[in-house]
Amino acid sequence: IELVQLDVSTPSKAEASQKLAEELMILDFYNVNKSKTATVGIIVPTSGEIVSILHNENSEEVYKSFIQDAQAKEKELQLPPS
């Protein structure tokens, strides 16, 4: 699991976050959500698939469930073809 913070609190931080989002290939996610605070995206690293976007969510169980979904999808992508 990698946690990435895309900070848009100042123009310079927003610019740095935009560059990071581009490097991580999640620029579309960044552009759609940069004006929303307390937003968390759960993304499959290899494919860039967005499993969930949560807004102002405080339930640890909700996060665990979506993280497990992302981990399962990531594992499927790493299995050799049968």
Short mmCIF file of N, CA and C in Angstrom, two decimals:
data_model
loop_
_atom_site.label_atom_id
_atom_site.label_comp_id
_atom_site.label_asym_id
_atom_site.label_seq_id
_atom_site.Cartn_x
_atom_site.Cartn_y
_atom_site.Cartn_z
N ILE A 1 0.87 -1.18 0.00
CA ILE A 1 0.00 0.00 0.00
C ILE A 1 0.90 1.22 0.00
N GLU A 2 0.59 2.14 -0.88
CA GLU A 2 1.31 3.41 -0.92
C GLU A 2 0.30 4.53 -0.71
N LEU A 3 0.56 5.37 0.25
CA LEU A 3 -0.30 6.52 0.49
C LEU A 3 0.34 7.74 -0.13
N VAL A 4 -0.43 8.46 -0.92
CA VAL A 4 0.06 9.64 -1.63
C VAL A 4 -0.87 10.80 -1.30
N GLN A 5 -0.31 11.90 -0.88
CA GLN A 5 -1.11 13.09 -0.61
C GLN A 5 -0.90 14.09 -1.74
N LEU A 6 -2.01 14.51 -2.32
CA LEU A 6 -1.99 15.54 -3.36
C LEU A 6 -2.54 16.81 -2.73
N ASP A 7 -1.65 17.68 -2.33
CA ASP A 7 -1.98 18.89 -1.58
C ASP A 7 -2.24 20.04 -2.55
N VAL A 8 -3.40 20.65 -2.43
CA VAL A 8 -3.76 21.78 -3.29
C VAL A 8 -4.00 23.05 -2.48
N SER A 9 -3.42 23.12 -1.29
CA SER A 9 -3.68 24.23 -0.39
C SER A 9 -3.04 25.55 -0.82
N THR A 10 -2.01 25.49 -1.64
CA THR A 10 -1.38 26.70 -2.18
C THR A 10 -1.07 26.44 -3.65
N PRO A 11 -0.90 27.49 -4.44
CA PRO A 11 -0.57 27.28 -5.86
C PRO A 11 0.69 26.45 -6.08
N SER A 12 1.72 26.66 -5.27
CA SER A 12 2.96 25.90 -5.47
C SER A 12 2.77 24.43 -5.10
N LYS A 13 2.01 24.17 -4.03
CA LYS A 13 1.74 22.79 -3.64
C LYS A 13 0.84 22.10 -4.68
N ALA A 14 -0.10 22.85 -5.22
CA ALA A 14 -0.98 22.30 -6.26
C ALA A 14 -0.17 21.94 -7.50
N GLU A 15 0.78 22.78 -7.86
CA GLU A 15 1.63 22.51 -9.02
C GLU A 15 2.47 21.25 -8.79
N ALA A 16 3.05 21.14 -7.61
CA ALA A 16 3.84 19.94 -7.28
C ALA A 16 2.97 18.70 -7.27
N SER A 17 1.77 18.82 -6.75
CA SER A 17 0.85 17.69 -6.70
C SER A 17 0.41 17.28 -8.10
N GLN A 18 0.21 18.24 -8.95
CA GLN A 18 -0.17 17.94 -10.32
C GLN A 18 0.95 17.16 -11.03
N LYS A 19 2.18 17.56 -10.81
CA LYS A 19 3.33 16.84 -11.38
C LYS A 19 3.40 15.42 -10.84
N LEU A 20 3.18 15.26 -9.55
CA LEU A 20 3.19 13.93 -8.94
C LEU A 20 2.07 13.07 -9.52
N ALA A 21 0.89 13.64 -9.65
CA ALA A 21 -0.24 12.90 -10.23
C ALA A 21 0.08 12.45 -11.65
N GLU A 22 0.74 13.31 -12.39
CA GLU A 22 1.13 12.95 -13.75
C GLU A 22 2.13 11.79 -13.74
N GLU A 23 3.13 11.85 -12.86
CA GLU A 23 4.12 10.78 -12.74
C GLU A 23 3.46 9.45 -12.37
N LEU A 24 2.44 9.52 -11.51
CA LEU A 24 1.75 8.31 -11.04
C LEU A 24 0.65 7.86 -12.00
N MET A 25 0.45 8.62 -13.07
CA MET A 25 -0.58 8.33 -14.08
C MET A 25 -1.99 8.37 -13.48
N ILE A 26 -2.19 9.33 -12.58
CA ILE A 26 -3.53 9.53 -12.01
C ILE A 26 -3.96 10.99 -12.20
N LEU A 27 -3.49 11.59 -13.28
CA LEU A 27 -3.78 13.00 -13.54
C LEU A 27 -5.27 13.25 -13.71
N ASP A 28 -5.98 12.33 -14.36
CA ASP A 28 -7.44 12.51 -14.51
C ASP A 28 -8.11 12.56 -13.15
N PHE A 29 -7.71 11.65 -12.26
CA PHE A 29 -8.26 11.65 -10.89
C PHE A 29 -7.97 12.98 -10.21
N TYR A 30 -6.74 13.44 -10.33
CA TYR A 30 -6.35 14.72 -9.72
C TYR A 30 -7.20 15.86 -10.26
N ASN A 31 -7.32 15.94 -11.56
CA ASN A 31 -8.06 17.05 -12.17
C ASN A 31 -9.53 17.06 -11.77
N VAL A 32 -10.13 15.90 -11.67
CA VAL A 32 -11.54 15.82 -11.29
C VAL A 32 -11.76 16.16 -9.82
N ASN A 33 -10.79 15.81 -8.97
CA ASN A 33 -11.00 15.93 -7.52
C ASN A 33 -10.22 17.03 -6.83
N LYS A 34 -9.44 17.81 -7.54
CA LYS A 34 -8.57 18.79 -6.89
C LYS A 34 -9.32 19.89 -6.15
N SER A 35 -10.56 20.10 -6.49
CA SER A 35 -11.32 21.15 -5.80
C SER A 35 -12.12 20.60 -4.62
N LYS A 36 -12.03 19.31 -4.37
CA LYS A 36 -12.79 18.67 -3.30
C LYS A 36 -11.84 18.32 -2.15
N THR A 37 -12.18 18.76 -0.97
CA THR A 37 -11.34 18.42 0.19
C THR A 37 -11.79 17.09 0.78
N ALA A 38 -10.91 16.50 1.55
CA ALA A 38 -11.18 15.23 2.24
C ALA A 38 -11.61 14.14 1.26
N THR A 39 -10.91 14.05 0.13
CA THR A 39 -11.19 13.04 -0.88
C THR A 39 -10.07 12.00 -0.88
N VAL A 40 -10.47 10.73 -0.89
CA VAL A 40 -9.51 9.63 -0.93
C VAL A 40 -9.87 8.74 -2.10
N GLY A 41 -8.88 8.47 -2.93
CA GLY A 41 -9.07 7.53 -4.03
C GLY A 41 -8.32 6.25 -3.73
N ILE A 42 -8.98 5.13 -3.94
CA ILE A 42 -8.34 3.83 -3.80
C ILE A 42 -8.12 3.33 -5.23
N ILE A 43 -6.85 3.17 -5.61
CA ILE A 43 -6.49 2.91 -7.01
C ILE A 43 -5.61 1.67 -7.09
N VAL A 44 -5.87 0.84 -8.10
CA VAL A 44 -5.03 -0.32 -8.36
C VAL A 44 -3.75 0.20 -9.03
N PRO A 45 -2.59 0.02 -8.39
CA PRO A 45 -1.36 0.63 -8.91
C PRO A 45 -1.00 0.24 -10.34
N THR A 46 -1.07 -1.05 -10.65
CA THR A 46 -0.62 -1.51 -11.96
C THR A 46 -1.49 -1.03 -13.10
N SER A 47 -2.80 -1.05 -12.90
CA SER A 47 -3.73 -0.69 -13.98
C SER A 47 -4.21 0.75 -13.92
N GLY A 48 -4.12 1.37 -12.74
CA GLY A 48 -4.65 2.72 -12.58
C GLY A 48 -6.16 2.73 -12.40
N GLU A 49 -6.76 1.55 -12.29
CA GLU A 49 -8.21 1.46 -12.09
C GLU A 49 -8.59 2.07 -10.75
N ILE A 50 -9.59 2.92 -10.76
CA ILE A 50 -10.10 3.51 -9.52
C ILE A 50 -11.14 2.56 -8.93
N VAL A 51 -10.83 2.02 -7.77
CA VAL A 51 -11.73 1.10 -7.09
C VAL A 51 -12.83 1.89 -6.38
N SER A 52 -12.45 3.02 -5.78
CA SER A 52 -13.42 3.83 -5.05
C SER A 52 -12.89 5.24 -4.85
N ILE A 53 -13.80 6.18 -4.79
CA ILE A 53 -13.50 7.55 -4.39
C ILE A 53 -14.38 7.85 -3.20
N LEU A 54 -13.75 8.19 -2.09
CA LEU A 54 -14.48 8.45 -0.85
C LEU A 54 -14.35 9.92 -0.49
N HIS A 55 -15.45 10.49 -0.02
CA HIS A 55 -15.48 11.89 0.40
C HIS A 55 -15.91 11.96 1.86
N ASN A 56 -15.07 12.57 2.68
CA ASN A 56 -15.39 12.76 4.10
C ASN A 56 -15.79 11.45 4.79
N GLU A 57 -15.13 10.38 4.46
CA GLU A 57 -15.44 9.07 5.04
C GLU A 57 -14.57 8.83 6.26
N ASN A 58 -15.20 8.46 7.36
CA ASN A 58 -14.48 8.23 8.61
C ASN A 58 -14.44 6.77 9.04
N SER A 59 -15.14 5.92 8.31
CA SER A 59 -15.23 4.51 8.71
C SER A 59 -14.00 3.73 8.24
N GLU A 60 -13.24 3.24 9.19
CA GLU A 60 -12.06 2.44 8.89
C GLU A 60 -12.44 1.18 8.11
N GLU A 61 -13.58 0.60 8.42
CA GLU A 61 -14.03 -0.62 7.74
C GLU A 61 -14.29 -0.38 6.26
N VAL A 62 -14.80 0.78 5.92
CA VAL A 62 -15.04 1.10 4.50
C VAL A 62 -13.71 1.14 3.76
N TYR A 63 -12.73 1.79 4.35
CA TYR A 63 -11.40 1.86 3.72
C TYR A 63 -10.81 0.47 3.57
N LYS A 64 -10.89 -0.34 4.63
CA LYS A 64 -10.33 -1.69 4.59
C LYS A 64 -10.94 -2.50 3.45
N SER A 65 -12.24 -2.41 3.29
CA SER A 65 -12.93 -3.17 2.25
C SER A 65 -12.44 -2.79 0.86
N PHE A 66 -12.35 -1.49 0.58
CA PHE A 66 -11.91 -1.05 -0.74
C PHE A 66 -10.43 -1.32 -0.97
N ILE A 67 -9.62 -1.22 0.07
CA ILE A 67 -8.20 -1.53 -0.06
C ILE A 67 -8.03 -3.02 -0.37
N GLN A 68 -8.80 -3.86 0.28
CA GLN A 68 -8.74 -5.30 0.00
C GLN A 68 -9.16 -5.58 -1.44
N ASP A 69 -10.17 -4.88 -1.93
CA ASP A 69 -10.59 -5.03 -3.33
C ASP A 69 -9.45 -4.66 -4.27
N ALA A 70 -8.79 -3.55 -3.99
CA ALA A 70 -7.68 -3.10 -4.83
C ALA A 70 -6.53 -4.10 -4.78
N GLN A 71 -6.22 -4.63 -3.60
CA GLN A 71 -5.15 -5.61 -3.46
C GLN A 71 -5.47 -6.89 -4.25
N ALA A 72 -6.72 -7.32 -4.21
CA ALA A 72 -7.12 -8.52 -4.95
C ALA A 72 -6.97 -8.29 -6.46
N LYS A 73 -7.38 -7.12 -6.92
CA LYS A 73 -7.25 -6.82 -8.35
C LYS A 73 -5.79 -6.72 -8.76
N GLU A 74 -4.95 -6.15 -7.91
CA GLU A 74 -3.52 -6.05 -8.18
C GLU A 74 -2.91 -7.45 -8.25
N LYS A 75 -3.32 -8.32 -7.34
CA LYS A 75 -2.79 -9.68 -7.32
C LYS A 75 -3.19 -10.42 -8.60
N GLU A 76 -4.43 -10.25 -9.06
CA GLU A 76 -4.88 -10.88 -10.29
C GLU A 76 -4.02 -10.45 -11.48
N LEU A 77 -3.62 -9.19 -11.52
CA LEU A 77 -2.81 -8.69 -12.61
C LEU A 77 -1.40 -9.28 -12.60
N GLN A 78 -0.95 -9.73 -11.44
CA GLN A 78 0.40 -10.26 -11.32
C GLN A 78 0.48 -11.77 -11.50
N LEU A 79 -0.66 -12.43 -11.60
CA LEU A 79 -0.66 -13.89 -11.78
C LEU A 79 -0.28 -14.23 -13.22
N PRO A 80 0.52 -15.28 -13.41
CA PRO A 80 0.84 -15.67 -14.78
C PRO A 80 -0.39 -16.26 -15.47
N PRO A 81 -0.50 -16.07 -16.79
CA PRO A 81 -1.67 -16.64 -17.49
C PRO A 81 -1.69 -18.16 -17.37
N SER A 82 -2.89 -18.71 -17.27
CA SER A 82 -2.98 -20.17 -17.13
C SER A 82 -3.31 -20.83 -18.44
#
